[in-house]
CSV table of C-alpha atoms in Angstrom, one decimal:
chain,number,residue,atom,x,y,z
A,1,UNK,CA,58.9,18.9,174.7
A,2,UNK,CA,60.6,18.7,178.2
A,3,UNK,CA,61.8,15.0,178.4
A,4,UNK,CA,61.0,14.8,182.5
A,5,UNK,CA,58.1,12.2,183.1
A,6,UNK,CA,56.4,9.8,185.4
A,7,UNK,CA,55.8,7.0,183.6
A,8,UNK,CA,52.9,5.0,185.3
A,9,UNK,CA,52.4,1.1,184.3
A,10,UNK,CA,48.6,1.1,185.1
A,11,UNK,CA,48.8,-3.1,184.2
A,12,UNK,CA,51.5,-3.2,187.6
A,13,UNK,CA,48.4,-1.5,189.3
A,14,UNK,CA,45.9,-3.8,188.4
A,15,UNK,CA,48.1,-6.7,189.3
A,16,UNK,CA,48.7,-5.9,192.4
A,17,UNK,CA,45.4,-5.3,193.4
A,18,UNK,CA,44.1,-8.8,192.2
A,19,UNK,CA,47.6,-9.8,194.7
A,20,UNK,CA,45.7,-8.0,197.3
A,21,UNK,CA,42.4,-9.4,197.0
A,22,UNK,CA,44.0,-12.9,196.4
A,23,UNK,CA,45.8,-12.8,199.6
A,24,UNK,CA,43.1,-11.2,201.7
A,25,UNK,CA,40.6,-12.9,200.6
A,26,UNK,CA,38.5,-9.8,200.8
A,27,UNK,CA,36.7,-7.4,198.8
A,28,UNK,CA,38.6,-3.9,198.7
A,29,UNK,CA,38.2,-0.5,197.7
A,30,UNK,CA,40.7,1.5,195.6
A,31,UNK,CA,42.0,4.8,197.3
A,32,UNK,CA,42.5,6.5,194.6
A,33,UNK,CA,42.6,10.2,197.0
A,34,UNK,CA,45.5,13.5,196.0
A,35,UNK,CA,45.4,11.6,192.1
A,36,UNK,CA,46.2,8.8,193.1
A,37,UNK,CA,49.1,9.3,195.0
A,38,UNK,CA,50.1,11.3,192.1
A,39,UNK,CA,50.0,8.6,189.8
A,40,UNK,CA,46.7,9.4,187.9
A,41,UNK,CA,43.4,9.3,189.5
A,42,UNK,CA,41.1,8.5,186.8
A,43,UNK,CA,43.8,6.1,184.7
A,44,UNK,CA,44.8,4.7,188.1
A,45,UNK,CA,40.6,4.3,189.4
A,46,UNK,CA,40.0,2.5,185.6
A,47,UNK,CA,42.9,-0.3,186.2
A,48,UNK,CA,41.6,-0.9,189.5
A,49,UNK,CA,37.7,-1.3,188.6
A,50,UNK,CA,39.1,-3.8,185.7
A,51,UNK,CA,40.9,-5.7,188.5
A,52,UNK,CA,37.7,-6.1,190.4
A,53,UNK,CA,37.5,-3.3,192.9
A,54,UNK,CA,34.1,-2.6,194.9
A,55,UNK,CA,34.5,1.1,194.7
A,56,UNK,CA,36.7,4.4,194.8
A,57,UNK,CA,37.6,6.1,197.9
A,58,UNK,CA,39.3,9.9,197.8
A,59,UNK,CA,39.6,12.6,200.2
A,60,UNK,CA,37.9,15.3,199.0
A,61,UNK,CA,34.5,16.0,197.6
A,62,UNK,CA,36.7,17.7,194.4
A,63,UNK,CA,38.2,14.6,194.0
A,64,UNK,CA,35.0,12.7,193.4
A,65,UNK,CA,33.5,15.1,190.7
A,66,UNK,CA,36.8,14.7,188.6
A,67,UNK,CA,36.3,11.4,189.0
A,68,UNK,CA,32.6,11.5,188.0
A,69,UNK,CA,33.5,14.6,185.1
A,70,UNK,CA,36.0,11.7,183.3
A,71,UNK,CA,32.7,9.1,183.1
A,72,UNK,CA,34.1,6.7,185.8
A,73,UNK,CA,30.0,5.6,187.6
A,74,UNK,CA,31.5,3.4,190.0
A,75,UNK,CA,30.6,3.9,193.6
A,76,UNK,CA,33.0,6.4,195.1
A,77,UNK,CA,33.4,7.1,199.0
A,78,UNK,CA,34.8,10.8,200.3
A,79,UNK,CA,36.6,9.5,203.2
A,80,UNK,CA,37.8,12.8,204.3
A,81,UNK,CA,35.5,16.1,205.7
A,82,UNK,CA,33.1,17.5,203.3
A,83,UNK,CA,32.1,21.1,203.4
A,84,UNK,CA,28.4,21.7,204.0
A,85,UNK,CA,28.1,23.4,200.2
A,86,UNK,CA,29.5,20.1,198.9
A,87,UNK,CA,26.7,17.9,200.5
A,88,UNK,CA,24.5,18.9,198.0
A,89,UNK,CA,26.6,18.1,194.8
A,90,UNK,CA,27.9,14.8,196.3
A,91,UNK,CA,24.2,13.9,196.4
A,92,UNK,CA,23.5,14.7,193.1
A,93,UNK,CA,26.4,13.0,191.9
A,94,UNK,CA,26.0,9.7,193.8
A,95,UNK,CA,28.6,9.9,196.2
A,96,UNK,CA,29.0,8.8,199.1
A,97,UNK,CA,30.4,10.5,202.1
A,98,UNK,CA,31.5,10.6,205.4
A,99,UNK,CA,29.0,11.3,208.5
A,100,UNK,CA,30.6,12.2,211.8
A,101,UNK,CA,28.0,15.3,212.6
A,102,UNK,CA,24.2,16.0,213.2
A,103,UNK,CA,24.5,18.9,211.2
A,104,UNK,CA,25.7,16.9,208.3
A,105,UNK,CA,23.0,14.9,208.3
A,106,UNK,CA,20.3,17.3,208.7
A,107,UNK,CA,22.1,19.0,205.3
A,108,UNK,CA,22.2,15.8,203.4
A,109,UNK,CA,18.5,15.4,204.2
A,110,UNK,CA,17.3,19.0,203.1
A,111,UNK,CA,19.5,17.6,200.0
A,112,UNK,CA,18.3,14.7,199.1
A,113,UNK,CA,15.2,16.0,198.8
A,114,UNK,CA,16.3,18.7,196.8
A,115,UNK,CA,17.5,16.6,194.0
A,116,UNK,CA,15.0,13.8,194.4
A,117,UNK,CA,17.8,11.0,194.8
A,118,UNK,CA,19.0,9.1,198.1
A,119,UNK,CA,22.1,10.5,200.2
A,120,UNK,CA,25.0,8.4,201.0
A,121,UNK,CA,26.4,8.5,203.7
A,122,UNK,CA,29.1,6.4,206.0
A,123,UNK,CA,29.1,6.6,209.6
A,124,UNK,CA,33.0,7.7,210.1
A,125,UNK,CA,34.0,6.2,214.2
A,126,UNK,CA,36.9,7.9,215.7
A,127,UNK,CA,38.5,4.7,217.7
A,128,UNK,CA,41.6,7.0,218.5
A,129,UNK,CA,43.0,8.8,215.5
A,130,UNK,CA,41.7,11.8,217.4
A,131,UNK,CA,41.2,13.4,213.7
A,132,UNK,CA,38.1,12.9,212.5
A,133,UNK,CA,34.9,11.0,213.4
A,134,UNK,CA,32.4,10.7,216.3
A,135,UNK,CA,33.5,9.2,219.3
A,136,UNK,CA,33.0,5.6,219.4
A,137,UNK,CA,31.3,5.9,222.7
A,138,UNK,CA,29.1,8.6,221.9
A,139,UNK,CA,27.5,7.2,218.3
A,140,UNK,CA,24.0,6.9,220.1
A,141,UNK,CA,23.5,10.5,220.0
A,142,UNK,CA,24.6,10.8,216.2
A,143,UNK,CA,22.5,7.7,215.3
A,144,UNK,CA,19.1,9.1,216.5
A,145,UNK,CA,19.3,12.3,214.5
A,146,UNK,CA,20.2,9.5,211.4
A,147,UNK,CA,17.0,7.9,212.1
A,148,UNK,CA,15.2,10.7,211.7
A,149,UNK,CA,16.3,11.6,208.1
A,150,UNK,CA,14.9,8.9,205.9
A,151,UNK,CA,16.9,10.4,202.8
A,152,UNK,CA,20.5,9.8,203.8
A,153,UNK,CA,21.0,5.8,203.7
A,154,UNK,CA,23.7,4.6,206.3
A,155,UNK,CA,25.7,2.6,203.1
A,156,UNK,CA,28.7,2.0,205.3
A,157,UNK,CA,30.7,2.3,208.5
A,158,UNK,CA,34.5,3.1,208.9
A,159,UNK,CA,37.2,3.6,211.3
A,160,UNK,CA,40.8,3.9,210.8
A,161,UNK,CA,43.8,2.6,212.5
A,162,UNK,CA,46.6,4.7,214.0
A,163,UNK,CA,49.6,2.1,214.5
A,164,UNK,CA,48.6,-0.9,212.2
A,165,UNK,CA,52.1,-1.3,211.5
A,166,UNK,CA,54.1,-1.3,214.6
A,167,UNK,CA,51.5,-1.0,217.4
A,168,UNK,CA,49.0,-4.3,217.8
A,169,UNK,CA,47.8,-3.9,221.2
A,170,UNK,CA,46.8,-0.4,219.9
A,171,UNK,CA,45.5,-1.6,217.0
A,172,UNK,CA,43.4,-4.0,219.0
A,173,UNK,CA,41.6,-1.6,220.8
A,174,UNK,CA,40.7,0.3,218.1
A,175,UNK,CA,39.6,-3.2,216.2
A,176,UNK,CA,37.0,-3.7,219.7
A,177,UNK,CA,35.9,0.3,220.0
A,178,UNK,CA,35.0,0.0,216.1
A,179,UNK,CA,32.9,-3.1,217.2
A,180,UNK,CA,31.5,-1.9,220.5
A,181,UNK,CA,30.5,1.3,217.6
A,182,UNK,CA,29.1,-1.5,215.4
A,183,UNK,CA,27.0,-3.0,217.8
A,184,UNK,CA,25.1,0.4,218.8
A,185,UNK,CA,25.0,0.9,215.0
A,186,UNK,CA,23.6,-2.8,214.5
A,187,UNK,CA,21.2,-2.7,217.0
A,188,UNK,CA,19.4,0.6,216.1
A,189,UNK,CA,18.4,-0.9,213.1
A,190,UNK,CA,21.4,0.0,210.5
A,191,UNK,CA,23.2,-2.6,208.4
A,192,UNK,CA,26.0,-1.2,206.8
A,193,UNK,CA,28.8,-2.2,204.8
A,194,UNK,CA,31.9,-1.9,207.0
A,195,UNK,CA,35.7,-1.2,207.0
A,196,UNK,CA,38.6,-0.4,208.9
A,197,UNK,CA,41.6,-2.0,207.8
A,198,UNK,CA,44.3,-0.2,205.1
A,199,UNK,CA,47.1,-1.4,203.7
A,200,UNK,CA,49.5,-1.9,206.8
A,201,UNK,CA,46.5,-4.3,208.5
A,202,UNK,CA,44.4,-5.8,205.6
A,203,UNK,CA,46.3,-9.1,206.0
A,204,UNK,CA,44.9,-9.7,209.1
A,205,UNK,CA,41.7,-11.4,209.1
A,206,UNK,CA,40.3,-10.3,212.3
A,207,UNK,CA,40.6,-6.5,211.0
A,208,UNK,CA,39.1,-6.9,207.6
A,209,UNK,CA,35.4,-6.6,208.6
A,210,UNK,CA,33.3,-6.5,205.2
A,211,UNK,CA,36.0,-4.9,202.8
A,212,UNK,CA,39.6,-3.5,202.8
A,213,UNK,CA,40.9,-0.5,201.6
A,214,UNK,CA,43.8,-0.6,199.5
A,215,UNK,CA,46.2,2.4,199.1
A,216,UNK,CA,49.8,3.0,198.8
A,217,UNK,CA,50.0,-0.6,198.5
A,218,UNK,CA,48.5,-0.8,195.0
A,219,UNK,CA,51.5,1.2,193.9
A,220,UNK,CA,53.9,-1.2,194.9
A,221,UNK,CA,54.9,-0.4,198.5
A,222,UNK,CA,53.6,0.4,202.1
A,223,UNK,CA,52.9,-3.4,203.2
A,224,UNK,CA,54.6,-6.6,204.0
A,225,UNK,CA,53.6,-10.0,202.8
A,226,UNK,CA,52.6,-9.0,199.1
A,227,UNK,CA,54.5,-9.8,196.0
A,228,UNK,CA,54.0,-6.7,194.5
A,229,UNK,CA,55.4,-4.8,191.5
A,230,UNK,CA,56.7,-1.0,191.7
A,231,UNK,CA,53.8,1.1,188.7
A,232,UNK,CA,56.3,3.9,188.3
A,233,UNK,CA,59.2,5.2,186.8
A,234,UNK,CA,60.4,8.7,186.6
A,235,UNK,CA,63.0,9.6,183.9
A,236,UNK,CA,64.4,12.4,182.0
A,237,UNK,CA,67.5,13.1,179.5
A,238,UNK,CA,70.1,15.7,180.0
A,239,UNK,CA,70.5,19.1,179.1
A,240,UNK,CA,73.6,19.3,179.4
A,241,UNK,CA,77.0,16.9,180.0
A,242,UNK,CA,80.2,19.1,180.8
A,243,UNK,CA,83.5,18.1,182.1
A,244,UNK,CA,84.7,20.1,184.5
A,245,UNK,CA,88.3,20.7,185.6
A,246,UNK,CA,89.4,20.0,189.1
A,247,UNK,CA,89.1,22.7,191.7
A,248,UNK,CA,85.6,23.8,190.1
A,249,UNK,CA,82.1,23.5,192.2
A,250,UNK,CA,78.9,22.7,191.2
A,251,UNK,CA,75.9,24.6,191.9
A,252,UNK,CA,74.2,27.1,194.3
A,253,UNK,CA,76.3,27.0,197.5
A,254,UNK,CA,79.5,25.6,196.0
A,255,UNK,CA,79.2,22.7,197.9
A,256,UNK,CA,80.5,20.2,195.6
A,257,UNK,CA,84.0,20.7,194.5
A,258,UNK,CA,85.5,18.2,192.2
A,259,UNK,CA,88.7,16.5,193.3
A,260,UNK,CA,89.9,15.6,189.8
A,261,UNK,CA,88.6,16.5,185.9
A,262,UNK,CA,84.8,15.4,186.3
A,263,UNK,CA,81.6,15.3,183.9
A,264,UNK,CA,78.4,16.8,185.0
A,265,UNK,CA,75.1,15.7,183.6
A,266,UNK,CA,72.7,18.4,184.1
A,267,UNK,CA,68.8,16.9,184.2
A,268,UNK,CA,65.8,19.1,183.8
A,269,UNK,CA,63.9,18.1,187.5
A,270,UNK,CA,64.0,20.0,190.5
A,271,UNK,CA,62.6,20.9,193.8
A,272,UNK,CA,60.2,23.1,191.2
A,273,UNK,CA,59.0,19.2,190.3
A,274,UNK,CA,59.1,17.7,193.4
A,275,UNK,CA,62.0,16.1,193.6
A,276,UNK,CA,63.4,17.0,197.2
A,277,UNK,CA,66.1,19.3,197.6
A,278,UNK,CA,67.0,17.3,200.7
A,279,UNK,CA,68.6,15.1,198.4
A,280,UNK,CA,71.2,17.0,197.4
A,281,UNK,CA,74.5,15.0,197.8
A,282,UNK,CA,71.9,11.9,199.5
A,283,UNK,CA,70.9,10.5,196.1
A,284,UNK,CA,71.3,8.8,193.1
A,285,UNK,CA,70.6,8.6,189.2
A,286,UNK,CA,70.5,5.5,186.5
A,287,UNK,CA,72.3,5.9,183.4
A,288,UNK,CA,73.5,3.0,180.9
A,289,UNK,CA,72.3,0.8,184.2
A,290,UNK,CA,74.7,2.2,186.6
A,291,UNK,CA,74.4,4.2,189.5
A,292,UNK,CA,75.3,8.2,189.2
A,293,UNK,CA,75.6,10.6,192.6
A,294,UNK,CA,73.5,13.6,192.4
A,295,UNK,CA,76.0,16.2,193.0
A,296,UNK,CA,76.0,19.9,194.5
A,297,UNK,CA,72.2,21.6,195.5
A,298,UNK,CA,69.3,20.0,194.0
A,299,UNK,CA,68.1,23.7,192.1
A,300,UNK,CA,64.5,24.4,191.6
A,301,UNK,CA,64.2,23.5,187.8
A,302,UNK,CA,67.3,21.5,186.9
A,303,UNK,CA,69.9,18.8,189.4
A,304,UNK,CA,73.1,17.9,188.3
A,305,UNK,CA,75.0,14.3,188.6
A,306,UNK,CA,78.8,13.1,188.5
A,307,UNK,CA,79.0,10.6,185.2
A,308,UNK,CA,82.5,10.3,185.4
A,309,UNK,CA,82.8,6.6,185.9
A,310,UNK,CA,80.1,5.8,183.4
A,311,UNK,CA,81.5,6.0,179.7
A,312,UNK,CA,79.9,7.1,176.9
A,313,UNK,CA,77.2,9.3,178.8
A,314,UNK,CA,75.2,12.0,176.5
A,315,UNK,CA,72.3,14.3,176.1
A,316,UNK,CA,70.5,11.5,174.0
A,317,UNK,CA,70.6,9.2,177.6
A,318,UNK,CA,67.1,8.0,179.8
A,319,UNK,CA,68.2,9.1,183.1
A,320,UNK,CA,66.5,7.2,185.6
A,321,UNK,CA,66.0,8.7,189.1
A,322,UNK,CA,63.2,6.3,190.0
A,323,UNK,CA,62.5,3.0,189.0
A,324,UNK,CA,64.3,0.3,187.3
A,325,UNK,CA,67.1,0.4,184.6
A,326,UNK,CA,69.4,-2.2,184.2
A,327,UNK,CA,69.5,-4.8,187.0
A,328,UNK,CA,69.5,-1.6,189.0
A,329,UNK,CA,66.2,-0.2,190.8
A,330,UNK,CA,65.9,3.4,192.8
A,331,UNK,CA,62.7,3.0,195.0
A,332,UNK,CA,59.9,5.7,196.9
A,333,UNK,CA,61.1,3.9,199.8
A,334,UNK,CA,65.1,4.2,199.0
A,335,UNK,CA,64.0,8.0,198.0
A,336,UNK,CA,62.4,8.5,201.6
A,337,UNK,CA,64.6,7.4,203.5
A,338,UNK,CA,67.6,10.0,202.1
A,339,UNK,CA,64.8,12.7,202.4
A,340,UNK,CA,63.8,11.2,205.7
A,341,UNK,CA,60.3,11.0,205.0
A,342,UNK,CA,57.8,7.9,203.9
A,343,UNK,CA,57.1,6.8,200.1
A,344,UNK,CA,53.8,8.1,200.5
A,345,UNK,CA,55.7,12.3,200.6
A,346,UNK,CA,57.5,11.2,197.6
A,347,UNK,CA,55.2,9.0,195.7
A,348,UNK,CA,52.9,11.9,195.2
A,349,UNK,CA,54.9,15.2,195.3
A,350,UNK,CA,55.4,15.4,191.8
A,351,UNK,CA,54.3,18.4,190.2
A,352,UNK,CA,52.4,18.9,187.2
A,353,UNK,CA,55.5,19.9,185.2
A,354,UNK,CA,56.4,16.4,185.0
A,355,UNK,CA,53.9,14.7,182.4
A,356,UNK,CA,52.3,11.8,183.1
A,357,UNK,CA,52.9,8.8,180.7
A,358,UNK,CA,50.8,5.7,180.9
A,359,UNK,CA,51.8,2.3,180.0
A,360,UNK,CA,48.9,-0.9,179.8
């Protein structure tokens, strides 16, 4: 079997969730949206409801029926669009979903009494993403078409932020158009749950509103003031470990050339995989605990690293290329920032060539 893996530690999840309800204070959903960010949707959504989460969010109605298809009954939110022949299925499923359009409503009620069961939906506010949502100065419009369709329950209201990281007077005007939203909602006679805040503003109490959603920072990253703990390693074992003389290059491109006689470890990962071909010549490897330079082009199936100054190496070596080994760690974040991208790009690139181990 091909020894390239992601090894997930589904009990790091579920600790650092019950860190981010601890230091909130709040209740908080689990995204669990694009599996997880590629760490396992339903393993990922099971640690999470253990740890005390209020509900699933994903992005897609396809998400939600694999997550209902592996037995998980928890309440699930579609935070992204939903196509109008999906309304009907995420009504007989139980899911909730996001309502930005009269049109969506008017479906979800035609559904609901299809199958005989209450729709779900959640008012989604555009406070300046400019992506999705109805206008948060143009809700009344939306909410008197709602009030008309008795079957499609208004369980919640959402918004999110642009800039929550880096941009708080922003981020405070969206915080007071989502409440300005809230208010119209409140005072046509809805009382929904709401939320707004993510991992980059869920410390902050005056953008918590009901509930938090928690994201890339369940996997160990994505927000300051946590003590959190990385869920995921990805390792493999040569194919191959070759000394070369010097003079010789390495790979497609020739565009590593070794100064002196030099062993190449070959690993079985690629761009094929996931891994980023920008990091060709950018990144590193963990071998016997020590740091290895990841030599010549990254290829699609297969990379190759310079072991030279780490004795002993062979085929029958973990290879590390994320997470710990050793007292050394490589990180999403160290990752992104050779391929000059975010954790989030790396986090859940992975292909489904590499397996998926779970651990807790």
């Amino acid at each position: 079997m091909r020894p390239t893996r992601l090894i997930v530690n589904t009990d790091a999840v579920a600790r650092n969730f019950r860190e981010i309800t601890t230091r909130t204070g709040a209740d908080a959903i689990a995204v669990v949206k694009a599996d997880a960010y590629g760490h396992g949707a339903a393993p990922v959504a099971r640690a999470c409801l253990q740890a005390g989460a209020k509900g699933l969010a994903v992005a897609i109605a396809e998400e939600a029926l694999e997550l209902r298809d592996a037995g998980i009954d928890a309440k699930i939110l579609v935070i992204g669009a939903v196509d109008a022949d999906m309304i009907e299925k995420m009504v007989d499923a139980e899911v909730s979903f996001a309502v930005y359009a009269p049109e969506t409503l008017e479906i979800a009620q035609a559904a609901s009494e299809k199958c005989g069961k209450e729709a779900l939906g959640h008012l989604k506010v555009d406070t300046g993403m400019r992506r999705i949502g109805v206008a948060w100065d143009k809700v009344d419009a939306l909410l008197d078409v709602w009030q008309k369709c008795p079957g499609v329950r208004m369980e919640g209201a959402f918004s999110h932020f642009a800039a929550a990281d880096y941009d708080a007077e922003f981020t405070g005007l969206q915080a007071q158009r989502f409440r300005a939203a809230l208010e119209t909602v409140h005072a046509k006679g809805f009382s929904p749950v709401c939320h707004m805040a993510a991992s980059s503003a869920m410390l902050k109490k005056e953008l918590q509103f009901d509930m938090v959603r928690a994201g890339i920072v369940m996997y160990g990253t994505g927000a300051e003031g946590f003590n959190l703990e990385y869920a995921q390693r990805l390792v493999t074992r040569p194919v191959r470990v070759e000394s070369i003389s010097a003079g010789e290059t390495v790979g497609y491109g020739r565009k590593f050339t070794a100064q002196k006689e030099t062993i190449i470890a070959t690993l079985p990962i690629g761009y094929g995989d996931g891994y980023p071909r920008i990091l060709s010549g950018r990144a590193d490897v963990l071998v016997h605990g020590r740091r290895a330079p990841v030599v010549g082009r990254v290829c699609m199936d297969m990379l190759m690293a310079d072991v030279t100054d780490i004795p002993g190496v062979s085929c029958e070596d973990e290879f590390v290329l994320m997470g710990a080994q050793g007292d050394e760690r490589i990180t999403p974040d160290e990752l992104a920032e050779k391929a000059m991208t975010i954790p989030y790009e790396i986090m859940l690139g992975f292909s489904s060539r590499v397996r998926r181990e779970y651990e807790g």
